[in-house]
Each structure stands twice: as structure tokens, then as C-alpha cells.
Amino acid sequence: MVSYVFVQHHLWFMHEVLILRLMDPAMRKLITTQDGSHSLFSETFGVSYHSKFGAIQETQHVFIDAALRFKAVIQRKIKILEVGFGTGLNAFMTLLEAHKRNLLVEYIAVEAFPITMEQVDTLNYTEKMGNDEEAAMFQQMHQCEWGTPVDLSDNFKFQKLKQQFEDIDHQNAFDIIYFDAFAPNAQPHLWEEPLLRAMYDALKPEGILTTYCAKGIVKRRLKSIGFEVEALPGPPGKREMTRALK
């Protein structure tokens, strides 16, 4: 009979192996998506950071159009939590939109396993969008200290937190959550009720969460927590996405 101690040790060992793989830059490969914008492919989980049909297109559709512009209709000052900073594309496109619409955005991005500056330098987002000044802000997002707020511009205050998503414990703090964790088949625990409930608690009343994911079980969990859930048309290559209102 396998002992409890052996099982616990094995689970600990496998967890440590996973952590090492997540931290290893060699386990992330640069790819070009169909709209010409770059993404990274995680060999640890077998998934890409963005849709293969277009990284920029996906961010524009799921987070800028369905969340930021949706909120900007009724308010100029918006506080955003991003669950999964990754390549920084969502944050960069939000900064560009804040400049374009003269919004006042406070942006907090959470990431436990950041990419390297060498990987940042290979990404082509600043070539495809923005001017030289905004390109420098993209670099600053990745170079700034963790846990320290920085004013990247008059329109955009930025802070990144190096922590596990499960450790998010804000209460009634955000107008928008960009929920951009790896897909449920890759990291199922990030789509279960405990973390989704933490997202509900982190939102202000009338706050919204948007995600590319449209799985029925995820939408049912969101509803059971108290969200009003909308199934919206998805970005290129995807039939639906999800927007949830607190």
C-alpha cells in the first residue's frame, strides 16, 4: 500500500517540477499569429498566450471593446485588474485606448511567472501600434519594479504584482477585470469557484469581468456566484466569449 507520506512527497515534487518549468524561459516560444502580431507558446501547458487567429485582434475584441469601451460610455475614471499580465499586450492596448479617449485608468496586473526582457524585446506590438513615446511605456511596464505603482502617463497609472492568482484578495476595488488566465483545459483550478468568487468580491457593484472563455461550466459557475452572464460574439476563430456583470 502506498503511504500517505509518499503521496504527499510525490505531489510536492511534481509541484516543484511544474514551478521550474513555468520559470524556464526556454519553455516559452515566440510565435506569429494570423493577424501578424506575436504571442508566446507555453510548452509547459501546450497553449499559447493569445489566440492563434490574432493576438491583437483578440485583445481588441475581448478586453478593449467588450470591457473598456463598454465602461467608458458611462465613466472616464476606470480601475482595472488584469489576471495574467503575460506579454503585456492587454495593458499596452489599454494604455493606447486611455490616450485615445482621454480616460483616467488605474491598472493592476497580476503575474506569477513573468517573461524575460529578452522575450519582451522580440515582441512586435510597439511596431504595429503606438508611437515612440508609447513604445517606451511598453518597455517600462516590463522593467518597473513589482509592487510599486508608476505613472506611465497622465492617463495611465500602472502597477504589477508578482503573485499567484489565488492570492488575489481585493474587495470592491475594480470596475473591470480582464480574466486572461490559461484555458481551463490547461489550468482548470483557475476556473473553479474559489478564484471566480474572489473575482466577484474584487469588483465594485456594476463591475464587469470579461474573458475569451465561453465554456458552459465556467458560465454556470459565474452565475452561481451571483454574476449576470452574457454570451457575446467571440473574436476571430471563436464563436463566443463571456462578459459577466456584478
mmCIF file of C-alpha atoms in Angstrom:
data_model
loop_
_atom_site.group_PDB
_atom_site.id
_atom_site.type_symbol
_atom_site.label_atom_id
_atom_site.label_comp_id
_atom_site.label_asym_id
_atom_site.label_seq_id
_atom_site.Cartn_x
_atom_site.Cartn_y
_atom_site.Cartn_z
ATOM 1 C CA MET A 1 0.000 0.000 0.000
ATOM 2 C CA VAL A 2 1.281 3.448 -0.941
ATOM 3 C CA SER A 3 1.802 5.556 2.161
ATOM 4 C CA TYR A 4 0.229 8.988 2.684
ATOM 5 C CA VAL A 5 3.709 10.456 3.229
ATOM 6 C CA PHE A 6 4.903 9.064 -0.106
ATOM 7 C CA VAL A 7 1.897 10.511 -1.942
ATOM 8 C CA GLN A 8 2.401 13.915 -0.323
ATOM 9 C CA HIS A 9 6.092 13.907 -1.200
ATOM 10 C CA HIS A 10 5.303 12.933 -4.797
ATOM 11 C CA LEU A 11 2.753 15.748 -5.122
ATOM 12 C CA TRP A 12 5.245 18.235 -3.674
ATOM 13 C CA PHE A 13 7.922 17.025 -6.107
ATOM 14 C CA MET A 14 5.589 17.344 -9.111
ATOM 15 C CA HIS A 15 4.575 20.847 -8.000
ATOM 16 C CA GLU A 16 8.218 21.903 -7.774
ATOM 17 C CA VAL A 17 8.884 20.480 -11.251
ATOM 18 C CA LEU A 18 5.949 22.480 -12.614
ATOM 19 C CA ILE A 19 7.218 25.681 -10.976
ATOM 20 C CA LEU A 20 10.669 25.191 -12.516
ATOM 21 C CA ARG A 21 9.130 24.642 -15.961
ATOM 22 C CA LEU A 22 6.996 27.772 -15.602
ATOM 23 C CA MET A 23 10.059 29.821 -14.682
ATOM 24 C CA ASP A 24 12.207 28.436 -17.520
ATOM 25 C CA PRO A 25 12.306 30.912 -20.447
ATOM 26 C CA ALA A 26 13.140 28.036 -22.780
ATOM 27 C CA MET A 27 9.638 26.654 -22.207
ATOM 28 C CA ARG A 28 8.130 29.716 -23.952
ATOM 29 C CA LYS A 29 8.482 30.035 -27.727
ATOM 30 C CA LEU A 30 7.781 33.079 -29.893
ATOM 31 C CA ILE A 31 5.002 32.561 -32.456
ATOM 32 C CA THR A 32 3.352 34.799 -35.059
ATOM 33 C CA THR A 33 -0.455 34.801 -35.034
ATOM 34 C CA GLN A 34 -2.638 35.206 -38.110
ATOM 35 C CA ASP A 35 -3.010 38.994 -37.809
ATOM 36 C CA GLY A 36 0.778 39.321 -37.880
ATOM 37 C CA SER A 37 1.157 40.059 -34.158
ATOM 38 C CA HIS A 38 3.345 37.980 -31.903
ATOM 39 C CA SER A 39 2.471 35.736 -28.998
ATOM 40 C CA LEU A 40 4.271 33.143 -26.911
ATOM 41 C CA PHE A 41 3.586 29.430 -26.789
ATOM 42 C CA SER A 42 3.869 27.735 -23.384
ATOM 43 C CA GLU A 43 5.383 24.301 -23.855
ATOM 44 C CA THR A 44 4.620 23.589 -20.193
ATOM 45 C CA PHE A 45 0.865 23.753 -20.801
ATOM 46 C CA GLY A 46 0.720 23.259 -24.562
ATOM 47 C CA VAL A 47 -1.176 26.514 -25.145
ATOM 48 C CA SER A 48 -0.390 29.973 -26.496
ATOM 49 C CA TYR A 49 -0.723 33.227 -24.567
ATOM 50 C CA HIS A 50 -3.155 34.546 -27.210
ATOM 51 C CA SER A 51 -5.384 33.250 -29.970
ATOM 52 C CA LYS A 52 -3.516 31.842 -32.951
ATOM 53 C CA PHE A 53 -6.033 33.735 -35.116
ATOM 54 C CA GLY A 54 -4.639 37.068 -33.945
ATOM 55 C CA ALA A 55 -3.240 38.311 -30.645
ATOM 56 C CA ILE A 56 -4.054 41.988 -31.244
ATOM 57 C CA GLN A 57 -7.487 41.151 -32.663
ATOM 58 C CA GLU A 58 -8.328 39.037 -29.618
ATOM 59 C CA THR A 59 -7.293 41.703 -27.106
ATOM 60 C CA GLN A 60 -9.181 44.386 -29.027
ATOM 61 C CA HIS A 61 -12.368 42.325 -29.114
ATOM 62 C CA VAL A 62 -12.417 40.682 -25.677
ATOM 63 C CA PHE A 63 -10.902 43.333 -23.435
ATOM 64 C CA ILE A 64 -10.905 46.720 -25.178
ATOM 65 C CA ASP A 65 -14.271 46.581 -26.973
ATOM 66 C CA ALA A 66 -16.269 44.353 -24.612
ATOM 67 C CA ALA A 67 -14.896 45.814 -21.377
ATOM 68 C CA LEU A 68 -13.013 49.116 -21.549
ATOM 69 C CA ARG A 69 -15.141 50.817 -24.214
ATOM 70 C CA PHE A 70 -18.275 49.373 -22.623
ATOM 71 C CA LYS A 71 -17.401 51.082 -19.328
ATOM 72 C CA ALA A 72 -16.027 54.254 -20.917
ATOM 73 C CA VAL A 73 -19.508 55.106 -22.177
ATOM 74 C CA ILE A 74 -20.598 55.875 -18.603
ATOM 75 C CA GLN A 75 -17.384 56.837 -16.788
ATOM 76 C CA ARG A 76 -13.984 58.336 -17.523
ATOM 77 C CA LYS A 77 -12.112 57.086 -14.449
ATOM 78 C CA ILE A 78 -11.696 53.306 -14.571
ATOM 79 C CA LYS A 79 -9.786 50.869 -12.358
ATOM 80 C CA ILE A 80 -8.763 47.584 -13.959
ATOM 81 C CA LEU A 81 -7.408 44.280 -12.638
ATOM 82 C CA GLU A 82 -5.699 42.028 -15.143
ATOM 83 C CA VAL A 83 -5.405 38.368 -14.219
ATOM 84 C CA GLY A 84 -2.494 37.267 -16.353
ATOM 85 C CA PHE A 85 -0.094 40.080 -17.380
ATOM 86 C CA GLY A 86 1.820 37.747 -19.684
ATOM 87 C CA THR A 87 3.309 39.600 -22.652
ATOM 88 C CA GLY A 88 1.808 42.934 -21.576
ATOM 89 C CA LEU A 89 -0.366 43.214 -24.697
ATOM 90 C CA ASN A 90 -3.641 43.808 -22.817
ATOM 91 C CA ALA A 91 -2.060 46.503 -20.667
ATOM 92 C CA PHE A 92 -0.387 48.198 -23.636
ATOM 93 C CA MET A 93 -3.577 48.307 -25.708
ATOM 94 C CA THR A 94 -5.451 49.657 -22.681
ATOM 95 C CA LEU A 95 -2.859 52.421 -22.350
ATOM 96 C CA LEU A 96 -3.301 53.297 -26.045
ATOM 97 C CA GLU A 97 -7.080 53.407 -25.609
ATOM 98 C CA ALA A 98 -6.768 55.583 -22.496
ATOM 99 C CA HIS A 99 -4.697 58.071 -24.508
ATOM 100 C CA LYS A 100 -7.085 57.949 -27.457
ATOM 101 C CA ARG A 101 -10.216 58.548 -25.348
ATOM 102 C CA ASN A 102 -8.624 60.665 -22.605
ATOM 103 C CA LEU A 103 -9.561 58.136 -19.921
ATOM 104 C CA LEU A 104 -8.043 58.015 -16.443
ATOM 105 C CA VAL A 105 -7.052 54.389 -15.962
ATOM 106 C CA GLU A 106 -5.553 52.769 -12.884
ATOM 107 C CA TYR A 107 -4.275 49.344 -13.930
ATOM 108 C CA ILE A 108 -3.113 46.489 -11.703
ATOM 109 C CA ALA A 109 -1.683 43.406 -13.419
ATOM 110 C CA VAL A 110 -1.039 40.113 -11.635
ATOM 111 C CA GLU A 111 1.543 37.622 -12.883
ATOM 112 C CA ALA A 112 3.356 34.866 -11.003
ATOM 113 C CA PHE A 113 5.739 33.842 -13.788
ATOM 114 C CA PRO A 114 6.835 36.878 -15.831
ATOM 115 C CA ILE A 115 8.531 36.606 -19.182
ATOM 116 C CA THR A 116 12.111 37.813 -19.582
ATOM 117 C CA MET A 117 13.180 41.151 -21.052
ATOM 118 C CA GLU A 118 14.850 39.201 -23.848
ATOM 119 C CA GLN A 119 11.422 37.809 -24.724
ATOM 120 C CA VAL A 120 9.816 41.244 -24.386
ATOM 121 C CA ASP A 121 12.311 42.621 -26.917
ATOM 122 C CA THR A 122 11.222 40.049 -29.527
ATOM 123 C CA LEU A 123 7.539 41.103 -29.426
ATOM 124 C CA ASN A 124 6.309 43.328 -32.267
ATOM 125 C CA TYR A 125 3.392 45.125 -30.570
ATOM 126 C CA THR A 126 5.051 48.532 -30.468
ATOM 127 C CA GLU A 127 5.930 48.283 -34.166
ATOM 128 C CA LYS A 128 2.305 47.636 -35.061
ATOM 129 C CA MET A 129 0.724 50.126 -32.636
ATOM 130 C CA GLY A 130 1.643 53.377 -30.937
ATOM 131 C CA ASN A 131 4.391 55.951 -31.300
ATOM 132 C CA ASP A 132 7.939 56.017 -29.929
ATOM 133 C CA GLU A 133 6.832 57.512 -26.614
ATOM 134 C CA GLU A 134 4.192 54.829 -26.114
ATOM 135 C CA ALA A 135 6.689 52.149 -27.146
ATOM 136 C CA ALA A 136 8.943 53.335 -24.309
ATOM 137 C CA MET A 137 5.987 52.979 -21.925
ATOM 138 C CA PHE A 138 5.569 49.353 -23.002
ATOM 139 C CA GLN A 139 9.193 48.707 -22.096
ATOM 140 C CA GLN A 140 8.707 50.487 -18.777
ATOM 141 C CA MET A 141 5.749 48.236 -17.934
ATOM 142 C CA HIS A 142 8.053 45.253 -18.058
ATOM 143 C CA GLN A 143 11.061 46.948 -16.454
ATOM 144 C CA CYS A 144 9.387 48.682 -13.496
ATOM 145 C CA GLU A 145 9.596 47.200 -10.004
ATOM 146 C CA TRP A 146 6.991 44.740 -8.855
ATOM 147 C CA GLY A 147 4.549 46.122 -6.298
ATOM 148 C CA THR A 148 5.401 49.778 -6.988
ATOM 149 C CA PRO A 149 2.802 52.000 -8.725
ATOM 150 C CA VAL A 150 4.156 54.108 -11.596
ATOM 151 C CA ASP A 151 2.512 56.916 -13.575
ATOM 152 C CA LEU A 152 3.278 55.916 -17.146
ATOM 153 C CA SER A 153 1.360 58.964 -18.357
ATOM 154 C CA ASP A 154 -1.235 61.456 -17.157
ATOM 155 C CA ASN A 155 -3.880 58.944 -18.274
ATOM 156 C CA PHE A 156 -2.398 55.679 -17.067
ATOM 157 C CA LYS A 157 -1.249 54.595 -13.612
ATOM 158 C CA PHE A 158 0.264 51.108 -13.622
ATOM 159 C CA GLN A 159 1.250 48.521 -11.040
ATOM 160 C CA LYS A 160 2.166 44.875 -11.425
ATOM 161 C CA LEU A 161 2.021 42.288 -8.652
ATOM 162 C CA LYS A 162 4.153 39.153 -8.728
ATOM 163 C CA GLN A 163 1.848 36.656 -7.045
ATOM 164 C CA GLN A 164 -0.364 33.654 -7.655
ATOM 165 C CA PHE A 165 -3.863 34.438 -8.905
ATOM 166 C CA GLU A 166 -5.235 32.507 -5.932
ATOM 167 C CA ASP A 167 -3.748 35.135 -3.598
ATOM 168 C CA ILE A 168 -5.852 37.993 -5.004
ATOM 169 C CA ASP A 169 -7.912 39.344 -2.103
ATOM 170 C CA HIS A 170 -9.129 42.802 -3.131
ATOM 171 C CA GLN A 171 -12.630 43.824 -2.045
ATOM 172 C CA ASN A 172 -14.969 46.055 -4.099
ATOM 173 C CA ALA A 173 -11.961 47.656 -5.781
ATOM 174 C CA PHE A 174 -12.252 47.348 -9.568
ATOM 175 C CA ASP A 175 -14.544 48.480 -12.359
ATOM 176 C CA ILE A 176 -13.193 45.874 -14.789
ATOM 177 C CA ILE A 177 -11.427 42.534 -14.553
ATOM 178 C CA TYR A 178 -9.610 41.172 -17.598
ATOM 179 C CA PHE A 179 -9.655 37.447 -16.806
ATOM 180 C CA ASP A 180 -6.913 36.147 -19.086
ATOM 181 C CA ALA A 181 -5.659 33.004 -17.389
ATOM 182 C CA PHE A 182 -4.604 29.999 -19.458
ATOM 183 C CA ALA A 183 -7.563 27.967 -20.740
ATOM 184 C CA PRO A 184 -9.487 25.584 -18.439
ATOM 185 C CA ASN A 185 -8.005 22.516 -20.107
ATOM 186 C CA ALA A 186 -4.507 23.806 -19.226
ATOM 187 C CA GLN A 187 -5.104 25.178 -15.705
ATOM 188 C CA PRO A 188 -8.566 24.014 -14.599
ATOM 189 C CA HIS A 189 -8.195 25.170 -10.976
ATOM 190 C CA LEU A 190 -8.067 28.804 -12.127
ATOM 191 C CA TRP A 191 -11.614 28.480 -13.479
ATOM 192 C CA GLU A 192 -13.179 26.890 -10.426
ATOM 193 C CA GLU A 193 -15.475 28.575 -7.943
ATOM 194 C CA PRO A 194 -12.950 29.782 -5.317
ATOM 195 C CA LEU A 195 -10.995 32.005 -7.720
ATOM 196 C CA LEU A 196 -14.090 33.139 -9.618
ATOM 197 C CA ARG A 197 -15.670 34.117 -6.299
ATOM 198 C CA ALA A 198 -12.550 36.124 -5.472
ATOM 199 C CA MET A 199 -13.063 37.928 -8.781
ATOM 200 C CA TYR A 200 -16.662 38.726 -7.839
ATOM 201 C CA ASP A 201 -15.533 40.088 -4.482
ATOM 202 C CA ALA A 202 -12.803 42.193 -6.130
ATOM 203 C CA LEU A 203 -15.281 44.001 -8.395
ATOM 204 C CA LYS A 204 -17.263 47.059 -7.431
ATOM 205 C CA PRO A 205 -21.067 46.856 -7.810
ATOM 206 C CA GLU A 206 -21.840 47.079 -11.557
ATOM 207 C CA GLY A 207 -18.281 45.983 -12.280
ATOM 208 C CA ILE A 208 -17.649 43.625 -15.195
ATOM 209 C CA LEU A 209 -15.401 40.668 -15.913
ATOM 210 C CA THR A 210 -14.573 39.708 -19.470
ATOM 211 C CA THR A 211 -12.831 36.594 -20.737
ATOM 212 C CA TYR A 212 -12.271 34.793 -24.009
ATOM 213 C CA CYS A 213 -13.578 31.595 -22.385
ATOM 214 C CA ALA A 214 -17.176 30.583 -23.158
ATOM 215 C CA LYS A 215 -17.315 27.085 -21.655
ATOM 216 C CA GLY A 216 -20.725 26.234 -20.235
ATOM 217 C CA ILE A 217 -19.360 25.049 -16.902
ATOM 218 C CA VAL A 218 -17.481 28.337 -16.391
ATOM 219 C CA LYS A 219 -20.583 30.379 -17.184
ATOM 220 C CA ARG A 220 -22.660 28.265 -14.781
ATOM 221 C CA ARG A 221 -20.116 28.836 -12.022
ATOM 222 C CA LEU A 222 -20.156 32.579 -12.653
ATOM 223 C CA LYS A 223 -23.952 32.589 -12.435
ATOM 224 C CA SER A 224 -23.969 30.534 -9.231
ATOM 225 C CA ILE A 225 -21.664 33.079 -7.587
ATOM 226 C CA GLY A 226 -24.011 35.941 -8.462
ATOM 227 C CA PHE A 227 -22.844 37.296 -11.816
ATOM 228 C CA GLU A 228 -25.237 38.183 -14.629
ATOM 229 C CA VAL A 229 -23.620 36.427 -17.584
ATOM 230 C CA GLU A 230 -23.719 37.450 -21.249
ATOM 231 C CA ALA A 231 -22.538 35.291 -24.129
ATOM 232 C CA LEU A 232 -21.115 37.721 -26.694
ATOM 233 C CA PRO A 233 -19.818 37.014 -30.204
ATOM 234 C CA GLY A 234 -16.211 35.918 -29.938
ATOM 235 C CA PRO A 235 -13.068 37.229 -31.630
ATOM 236 C CA PRO A 236 -11.902 35.759 -34.959
ATOM 237 C CA GLY A 237 -11.725 31.984 -34.729
ATOM 238 C CA LYS A 238 -14.027 31.761 -31.720
ATOM 239 C CA ARG A 239 -17.836 31.636 -31.731
ATOM 240 C CA GLU A 240 -18.449 33.161 -28.296
ATOM 241 C CA MET A 241 -16.814 34.974 -25.367
ATOM 242 C CA THR A 242 -18.130 35.884 -21.913
ATOM 243 C CA ARG A 243 -18.949 39.130 -20.147
ATOM 244 C CA ALA A 244 -20.139 38.918 -16.531
ATOM 245 C CA LEU A 245 -21.730 41.778 -14.569
ATOM 246 C CA LYS A 246 -21.688 42.069 -10.782
#
